[in-house]
Short mmCIF file of C-alpha atoms in Angstrom, two decimals:
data_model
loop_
_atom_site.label_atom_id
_atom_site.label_comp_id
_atom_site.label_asym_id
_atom_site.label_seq_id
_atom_site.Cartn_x
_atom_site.Cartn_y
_atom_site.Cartn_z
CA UNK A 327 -96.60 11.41 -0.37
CA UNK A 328 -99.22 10.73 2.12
CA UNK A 329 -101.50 10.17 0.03
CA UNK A 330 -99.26 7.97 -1.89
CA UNK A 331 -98.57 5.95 0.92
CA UNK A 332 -102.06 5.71 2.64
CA UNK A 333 -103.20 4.00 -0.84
CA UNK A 334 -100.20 1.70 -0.85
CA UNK A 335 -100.62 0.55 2.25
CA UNK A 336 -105.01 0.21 1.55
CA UNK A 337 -103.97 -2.43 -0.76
CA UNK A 338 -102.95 -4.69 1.48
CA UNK A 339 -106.42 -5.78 2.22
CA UNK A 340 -107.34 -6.21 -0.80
CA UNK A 341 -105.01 -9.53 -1.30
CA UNK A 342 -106.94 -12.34 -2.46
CA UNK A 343 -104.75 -14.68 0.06
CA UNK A 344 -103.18 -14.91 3.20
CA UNK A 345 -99.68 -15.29 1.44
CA UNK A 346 -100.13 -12.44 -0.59
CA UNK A 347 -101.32 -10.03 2.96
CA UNK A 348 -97.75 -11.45 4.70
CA UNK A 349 -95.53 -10.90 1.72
CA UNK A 350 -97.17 -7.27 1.19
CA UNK A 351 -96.86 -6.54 4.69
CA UNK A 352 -93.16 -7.45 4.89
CA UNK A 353 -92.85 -6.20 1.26
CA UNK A 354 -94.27 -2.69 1.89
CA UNK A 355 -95.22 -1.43 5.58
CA UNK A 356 -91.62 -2.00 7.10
CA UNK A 357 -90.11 -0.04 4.28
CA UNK A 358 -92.63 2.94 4.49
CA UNK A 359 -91.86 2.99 8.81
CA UNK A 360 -88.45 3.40 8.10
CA UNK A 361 -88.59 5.96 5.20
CA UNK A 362 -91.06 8.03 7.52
CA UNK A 363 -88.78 7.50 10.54
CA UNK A 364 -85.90 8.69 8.39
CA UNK A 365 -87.88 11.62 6.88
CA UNK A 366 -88.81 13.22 10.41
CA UNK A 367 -85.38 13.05 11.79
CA UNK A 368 -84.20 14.82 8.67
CA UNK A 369 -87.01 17.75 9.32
CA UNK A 370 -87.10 17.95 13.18
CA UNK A 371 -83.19 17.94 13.48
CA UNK A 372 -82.32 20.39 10.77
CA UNK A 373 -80.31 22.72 13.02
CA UNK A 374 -78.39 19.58 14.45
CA UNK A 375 -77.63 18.06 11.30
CA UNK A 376 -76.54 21.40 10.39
CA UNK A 377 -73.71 21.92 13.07
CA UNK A 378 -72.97 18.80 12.35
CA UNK A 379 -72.00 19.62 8.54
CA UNK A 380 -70.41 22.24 9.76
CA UNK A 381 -68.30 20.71 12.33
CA UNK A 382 -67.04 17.87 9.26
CA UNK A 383 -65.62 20.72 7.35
CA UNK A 384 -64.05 22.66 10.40
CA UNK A 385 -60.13 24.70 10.20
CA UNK A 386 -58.78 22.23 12.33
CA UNK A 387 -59.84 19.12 9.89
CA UNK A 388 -58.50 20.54 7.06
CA UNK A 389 -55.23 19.23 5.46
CA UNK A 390 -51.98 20.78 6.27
CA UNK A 391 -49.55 18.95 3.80
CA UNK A 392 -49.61 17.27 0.74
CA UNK A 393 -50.04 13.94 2.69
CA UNK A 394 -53.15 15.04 4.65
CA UNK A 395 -54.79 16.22 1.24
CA UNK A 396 -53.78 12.93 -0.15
CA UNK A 397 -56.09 11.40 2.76
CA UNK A 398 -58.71 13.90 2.32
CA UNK A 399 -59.14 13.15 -1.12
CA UNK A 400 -58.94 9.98 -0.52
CA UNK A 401 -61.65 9.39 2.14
CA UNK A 402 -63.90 12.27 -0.31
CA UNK A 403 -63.86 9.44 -3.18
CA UNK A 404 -64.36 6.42 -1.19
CA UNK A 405 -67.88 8.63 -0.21
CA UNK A 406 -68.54 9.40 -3.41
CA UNK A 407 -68.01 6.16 -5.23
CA UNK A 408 -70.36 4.54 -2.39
CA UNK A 409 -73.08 7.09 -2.81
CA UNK A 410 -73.11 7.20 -6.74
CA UNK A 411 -73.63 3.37 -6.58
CA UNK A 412 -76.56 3.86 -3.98
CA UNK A 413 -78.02 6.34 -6.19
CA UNK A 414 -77.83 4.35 -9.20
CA UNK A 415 -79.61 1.33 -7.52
CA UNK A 416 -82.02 3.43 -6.41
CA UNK A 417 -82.77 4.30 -9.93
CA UNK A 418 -82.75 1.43 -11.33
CA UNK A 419 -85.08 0.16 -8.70
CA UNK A 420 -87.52 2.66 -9.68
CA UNK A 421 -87.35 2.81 -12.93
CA UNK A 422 -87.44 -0.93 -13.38
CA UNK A 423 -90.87 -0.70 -12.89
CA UNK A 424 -91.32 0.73 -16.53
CA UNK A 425 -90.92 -2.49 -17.70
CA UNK A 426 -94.58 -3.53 -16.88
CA UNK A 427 -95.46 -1.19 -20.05
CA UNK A 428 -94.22 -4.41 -21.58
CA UNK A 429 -97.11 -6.67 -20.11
CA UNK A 430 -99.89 -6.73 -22.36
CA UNK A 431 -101.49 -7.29 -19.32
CA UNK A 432 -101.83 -3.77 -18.14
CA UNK A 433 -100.90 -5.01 -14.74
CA UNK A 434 -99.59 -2.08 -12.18
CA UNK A 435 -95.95 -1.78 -10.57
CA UNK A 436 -96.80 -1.02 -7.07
CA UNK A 437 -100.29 -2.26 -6.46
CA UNK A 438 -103.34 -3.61 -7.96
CA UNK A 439 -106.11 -1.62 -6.26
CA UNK A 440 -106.16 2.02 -6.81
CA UNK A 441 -109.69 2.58 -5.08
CA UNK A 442 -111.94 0.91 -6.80
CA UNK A 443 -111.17 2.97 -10.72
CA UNK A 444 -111.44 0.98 -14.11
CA UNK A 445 -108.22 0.62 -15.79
CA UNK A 446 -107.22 -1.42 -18.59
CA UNK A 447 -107.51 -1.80 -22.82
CA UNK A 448 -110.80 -0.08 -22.21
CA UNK A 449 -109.32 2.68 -19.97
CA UNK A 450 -106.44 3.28 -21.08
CA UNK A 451 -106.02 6.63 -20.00
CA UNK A 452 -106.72 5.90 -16.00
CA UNK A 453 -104.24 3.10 -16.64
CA UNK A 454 -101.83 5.51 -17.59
CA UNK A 455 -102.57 7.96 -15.12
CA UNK A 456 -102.20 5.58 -11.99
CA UNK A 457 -99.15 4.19 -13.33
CA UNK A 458 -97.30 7.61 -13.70
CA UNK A 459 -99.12 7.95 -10.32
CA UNK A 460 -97.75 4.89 -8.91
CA UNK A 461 -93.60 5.53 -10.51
CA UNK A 462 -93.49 9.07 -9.25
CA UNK A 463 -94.74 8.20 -5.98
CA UNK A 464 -91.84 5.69 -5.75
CA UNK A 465 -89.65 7.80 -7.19
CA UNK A 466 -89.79 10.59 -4.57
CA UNK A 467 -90.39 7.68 -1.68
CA UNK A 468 -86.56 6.71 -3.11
CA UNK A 469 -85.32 10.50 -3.36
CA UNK A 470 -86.43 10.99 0.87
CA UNK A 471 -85.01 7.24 1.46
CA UNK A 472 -81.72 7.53 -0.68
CA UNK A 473 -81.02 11.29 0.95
CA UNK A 474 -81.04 11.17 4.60
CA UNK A 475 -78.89 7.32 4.01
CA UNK A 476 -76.66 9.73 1.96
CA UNK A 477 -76.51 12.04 4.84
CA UNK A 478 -75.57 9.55 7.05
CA UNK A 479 -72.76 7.88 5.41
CA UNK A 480 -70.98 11.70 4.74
CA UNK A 481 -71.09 12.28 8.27
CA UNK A 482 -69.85 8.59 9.02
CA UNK A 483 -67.27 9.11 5.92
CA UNK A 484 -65.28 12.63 7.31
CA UNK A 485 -65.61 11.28 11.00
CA UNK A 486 -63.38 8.69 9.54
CA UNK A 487 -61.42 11.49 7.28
CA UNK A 488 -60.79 12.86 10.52
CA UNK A 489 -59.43 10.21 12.35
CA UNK A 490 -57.10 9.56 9.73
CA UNK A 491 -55.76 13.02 9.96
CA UNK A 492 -55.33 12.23 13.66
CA UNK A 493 -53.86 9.63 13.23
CA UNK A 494 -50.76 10.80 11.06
CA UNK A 495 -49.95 14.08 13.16
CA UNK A 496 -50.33 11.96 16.67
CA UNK A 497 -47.37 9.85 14.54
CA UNK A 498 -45.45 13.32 13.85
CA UNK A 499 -44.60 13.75 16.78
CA UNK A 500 -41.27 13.43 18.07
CA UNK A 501 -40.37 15.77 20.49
CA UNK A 502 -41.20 17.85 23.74
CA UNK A 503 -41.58 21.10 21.77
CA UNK A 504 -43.42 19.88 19.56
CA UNK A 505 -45.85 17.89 22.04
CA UNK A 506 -46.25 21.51 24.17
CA UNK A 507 -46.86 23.07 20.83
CA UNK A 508 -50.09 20.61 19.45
CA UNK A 509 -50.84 18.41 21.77
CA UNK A 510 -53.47 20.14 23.36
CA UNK A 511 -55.10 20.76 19.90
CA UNK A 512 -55.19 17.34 19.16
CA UNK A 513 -56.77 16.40 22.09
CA UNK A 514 -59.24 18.88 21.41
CA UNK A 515 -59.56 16.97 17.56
CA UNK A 516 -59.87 13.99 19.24
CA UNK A 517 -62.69 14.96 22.01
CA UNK A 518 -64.96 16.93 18.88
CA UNK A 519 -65.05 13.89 16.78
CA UNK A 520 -66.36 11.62 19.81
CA UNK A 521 -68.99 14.15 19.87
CA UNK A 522 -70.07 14.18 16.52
CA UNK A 523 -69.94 9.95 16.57
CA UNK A 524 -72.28 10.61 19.78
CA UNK A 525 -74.44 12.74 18.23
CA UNK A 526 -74.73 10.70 15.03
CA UNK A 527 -75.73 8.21 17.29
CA UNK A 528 -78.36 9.50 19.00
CA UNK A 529 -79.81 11.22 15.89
CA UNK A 530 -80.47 8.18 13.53
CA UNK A 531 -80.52 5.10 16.07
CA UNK A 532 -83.98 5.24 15.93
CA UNK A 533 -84.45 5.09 11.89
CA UNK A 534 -81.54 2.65 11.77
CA UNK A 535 -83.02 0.43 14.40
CA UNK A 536 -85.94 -0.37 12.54
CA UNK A 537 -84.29 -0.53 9.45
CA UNK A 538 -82.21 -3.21 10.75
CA UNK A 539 -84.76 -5.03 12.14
CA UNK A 540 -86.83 -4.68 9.19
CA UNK A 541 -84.23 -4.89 6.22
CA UNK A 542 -83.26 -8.86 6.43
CA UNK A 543 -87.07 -9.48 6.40
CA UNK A 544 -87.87 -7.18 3.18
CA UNK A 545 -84.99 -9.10 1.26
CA UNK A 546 -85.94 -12.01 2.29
CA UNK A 547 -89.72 -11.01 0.78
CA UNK A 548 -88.16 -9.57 -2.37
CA UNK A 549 -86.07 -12.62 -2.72
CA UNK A 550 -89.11 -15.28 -2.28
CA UNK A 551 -90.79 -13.24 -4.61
CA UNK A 552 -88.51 -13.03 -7.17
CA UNK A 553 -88.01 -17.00 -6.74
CA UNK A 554 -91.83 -18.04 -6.94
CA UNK A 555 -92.41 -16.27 -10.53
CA UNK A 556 -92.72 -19.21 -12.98
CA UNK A 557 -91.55 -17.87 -15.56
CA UNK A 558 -87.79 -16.79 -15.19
CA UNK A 559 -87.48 -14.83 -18.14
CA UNK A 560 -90.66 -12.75 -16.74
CA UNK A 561 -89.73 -8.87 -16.70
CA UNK A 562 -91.21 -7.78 -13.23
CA UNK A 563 -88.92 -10.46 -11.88
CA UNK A 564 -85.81 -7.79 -12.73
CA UNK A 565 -87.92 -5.42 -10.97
CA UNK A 566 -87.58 -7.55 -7.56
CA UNK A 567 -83.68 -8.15 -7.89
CA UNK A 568 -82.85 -4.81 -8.75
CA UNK A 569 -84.89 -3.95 -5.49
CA UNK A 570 -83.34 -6.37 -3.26
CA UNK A 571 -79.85 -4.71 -4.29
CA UNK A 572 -80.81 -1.25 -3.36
CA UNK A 573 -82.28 -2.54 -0.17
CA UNK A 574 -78.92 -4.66 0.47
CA UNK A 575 -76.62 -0.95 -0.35
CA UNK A 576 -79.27 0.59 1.69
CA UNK A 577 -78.08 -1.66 4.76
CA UNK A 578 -73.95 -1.74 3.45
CA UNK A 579 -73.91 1.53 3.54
CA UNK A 580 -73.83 2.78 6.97
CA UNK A 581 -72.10 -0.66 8.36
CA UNK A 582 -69.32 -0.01 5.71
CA UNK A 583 -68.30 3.93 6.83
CA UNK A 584 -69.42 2.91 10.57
CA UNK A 585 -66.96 -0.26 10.32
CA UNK A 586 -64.43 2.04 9.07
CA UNK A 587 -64.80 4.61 11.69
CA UNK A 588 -64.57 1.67 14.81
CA UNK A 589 -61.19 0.45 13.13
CA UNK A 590 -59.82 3.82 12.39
CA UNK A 591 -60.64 4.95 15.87
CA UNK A 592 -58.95 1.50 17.42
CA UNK A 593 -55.88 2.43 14.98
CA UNK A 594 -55.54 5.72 17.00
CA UNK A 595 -53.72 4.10 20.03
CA UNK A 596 -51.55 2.76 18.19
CA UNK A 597 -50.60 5.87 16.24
CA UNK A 598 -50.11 7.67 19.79
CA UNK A 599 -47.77 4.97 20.43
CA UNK A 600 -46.23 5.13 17.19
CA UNK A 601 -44.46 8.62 17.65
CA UNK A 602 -41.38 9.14 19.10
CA UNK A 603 -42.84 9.40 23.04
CA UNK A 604 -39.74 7.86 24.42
CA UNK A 605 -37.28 10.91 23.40
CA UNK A 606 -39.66 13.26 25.21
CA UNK A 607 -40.10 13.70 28.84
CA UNK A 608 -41.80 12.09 31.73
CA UNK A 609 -43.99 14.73 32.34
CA UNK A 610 -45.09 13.98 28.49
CA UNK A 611 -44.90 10.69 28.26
CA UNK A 612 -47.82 10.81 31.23
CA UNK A 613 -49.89 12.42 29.63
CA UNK A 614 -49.59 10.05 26.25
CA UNK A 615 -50.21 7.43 28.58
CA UNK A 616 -53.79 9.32 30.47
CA UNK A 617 -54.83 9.43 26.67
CA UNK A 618 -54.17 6.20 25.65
CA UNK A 619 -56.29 5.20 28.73
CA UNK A 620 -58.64 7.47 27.04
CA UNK A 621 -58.83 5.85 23.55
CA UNK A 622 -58.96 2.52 25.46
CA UNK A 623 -62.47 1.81 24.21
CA UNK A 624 -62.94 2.86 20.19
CA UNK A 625 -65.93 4.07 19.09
CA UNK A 626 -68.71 2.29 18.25
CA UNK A 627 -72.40 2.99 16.68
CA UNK A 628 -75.39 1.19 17.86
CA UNK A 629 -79.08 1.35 16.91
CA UNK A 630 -80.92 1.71 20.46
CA UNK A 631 -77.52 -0.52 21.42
CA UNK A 632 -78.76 -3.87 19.38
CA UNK A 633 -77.41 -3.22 16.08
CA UNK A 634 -73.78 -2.10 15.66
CA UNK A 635 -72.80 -0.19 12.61
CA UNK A 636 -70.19 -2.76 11.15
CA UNK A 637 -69.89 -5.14 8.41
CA UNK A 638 -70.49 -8.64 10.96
CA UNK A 639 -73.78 -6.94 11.47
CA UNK A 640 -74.64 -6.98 8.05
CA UNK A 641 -73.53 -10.11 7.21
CA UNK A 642 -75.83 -11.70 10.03
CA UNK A 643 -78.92 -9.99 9.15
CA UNK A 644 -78.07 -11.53 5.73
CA UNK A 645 -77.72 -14.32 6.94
CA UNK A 646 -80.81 -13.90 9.18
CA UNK A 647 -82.42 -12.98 5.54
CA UNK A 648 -81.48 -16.13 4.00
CA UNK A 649 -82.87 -18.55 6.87
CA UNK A 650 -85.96 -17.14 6.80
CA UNK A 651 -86.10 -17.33 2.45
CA UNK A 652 -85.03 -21.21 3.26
CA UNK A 653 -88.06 -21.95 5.47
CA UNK A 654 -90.49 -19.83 2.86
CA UNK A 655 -89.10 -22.02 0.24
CA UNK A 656 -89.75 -25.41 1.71
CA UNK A 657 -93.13 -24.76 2.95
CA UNK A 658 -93.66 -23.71 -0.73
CA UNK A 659 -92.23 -27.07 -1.81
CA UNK A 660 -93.90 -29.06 0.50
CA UNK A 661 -97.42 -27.45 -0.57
CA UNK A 662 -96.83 -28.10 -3.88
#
């Protein structure tokens, strides 16, 4: 992989123009940063990531009735459904670069320059070589990518399991007995999954960071790309779209489980305030009111505190995206 990436990066100086060095860099060095950012917090933090797998399947989050396993299983498939379509894009991102077998061309997927070797009808066999060179390289670059954005969205996905099985037994209860009898374990729920949303936090805010500030600028690449190609019906031109909607999942993903878990964790209060607090008695109903001064604030995850984990924040750096493929596309009209 190093090696992989040292030679895509090389062949960024070996553009012919200016255009083609910008769209390259955008195109290629942001996404490596962030793939290397996200494959070093995966390796250094092993043993963190680790308790926190273990904490997400812990005796107190399992279900205890048939409608707690009915929200278990739910929040399982809404993880799985999201992931399977990551995966897939991922795939077909990759292997959308077979198509340039098609080219009679022998053009490469990746990049041009492969230091300085022959390839083409003549040498056909380095041409083959660096291309299976070039798709398994990006093939494992996707694997590293597509895991650790896996990771993340389980842990953000049965954070927000969790709160829903909060929230139904904080709206269970209904009397003094039973308040004496849970209450303190609930608070205890409540306090371990605002410290695995901290630590998630402070694990990938760096990767995510970047990626944020990088993603809207690698679609926006991708998209100008795509757009420039004369010839629509041209294959590699699938190859950019299909890439453009990984990268675009590769953003949805952790604002659509980190949305959920800012709602679900806002919903909370109102569950507390949803069981039956006035039949209990004052010396309860105090401490129901302590921890709804508690949950006053719901949680929320930030990249280095710039770039929230929700869906507004991935609409704007769409929209951020789109600006800046506006502006590309009328200084291309007005040069031509």
């Amino acid at each position: 992989m190093a090696v992989y990436l040292f030679t895509l990066t090389l062949n960024m100086f070996v553009m012919q123009t200016f255009e083609q060095l910008v769209l390259y860099t955008m195109y290629i060095v942001f996404t490596e940063i962030v793939m290397v950012m996200k494959a070093f917090i995966a390796y250094y933090n092993f043993d963190r990531i680790y308790n926190l797998y273990h904490g997400t399947i812990a005796d107190a989050f399992q279900p205890k009735d048939e409608l707690e396993r009915k929200l278990y299983r739910a929040g399982i498939g809404e993880i799985k459904y999201y992931s399977y379509l990551y995966v897939l894009a991922g795939n077909l991102a990759v292997g959308s670069s077979l198509l340039y077998l098609l080219h009679k061309d022998y053009r490469m997927p990746y990049f041009p320059w492969m230091f300085g070797i022959e390839y083409g009808p003549e040498a056909r066999m380095n041409y083959g070589i660096i291309f299976g060179y070039q798709v398994l390289g990006m093939y494992f670059h996707m694997l590293v990518t597509v895991a650790v954005d896996v990771q993340l969205c389980y842990l953000l996905g049965m954070i927000a399991i969790h709160l829903d099985l909060l929230d139904k037994r904080f709206r269970m209860l209904s009397t003094s007995q039973e308040f004496q009898h849970s209450f303190i374990e609930l608070v205890q729920q409540y306090e371990m999954v605002h410290r695995m949303v901290r630590e998630v936090q402070q694990l990938y805010s760096p990767a995510f960071f970047v990626q944020f500030s990088a993603s809207g600028l690698v679609i926006c690449a991708t998209a100008f790309k795509a757009s420039s190609m004369i010839n629509l019906y041209e294959l590699t031109a699938i190859q950019n779209l299909l890439y453009m909607l990984a990268m675009m999942f590769q953003m949805f993903l952790p604002c659509r489980f980190g949305n959920e878990v800012t709602r679900k964790s806002n919903a909370l209060r109102t569950a507390v305030y949803s069981s039956q607090w006035y039949g209990m008695r004052l010396r309860e109903r105090k401490f129901l009111h302590m921890l709804l001064q508690r949950m006053n604030k719901p949680f929320t995850l930030r990249g280095y505190h710039f770039f929230n984990y929700n869906l507004p924040a991935y609409t704007s750096t769409l929209n951020m995206a789109y600006s800046v493929y506006a502006l590309l596309q009328r200084m291309a009209l007005k040069r031509s």
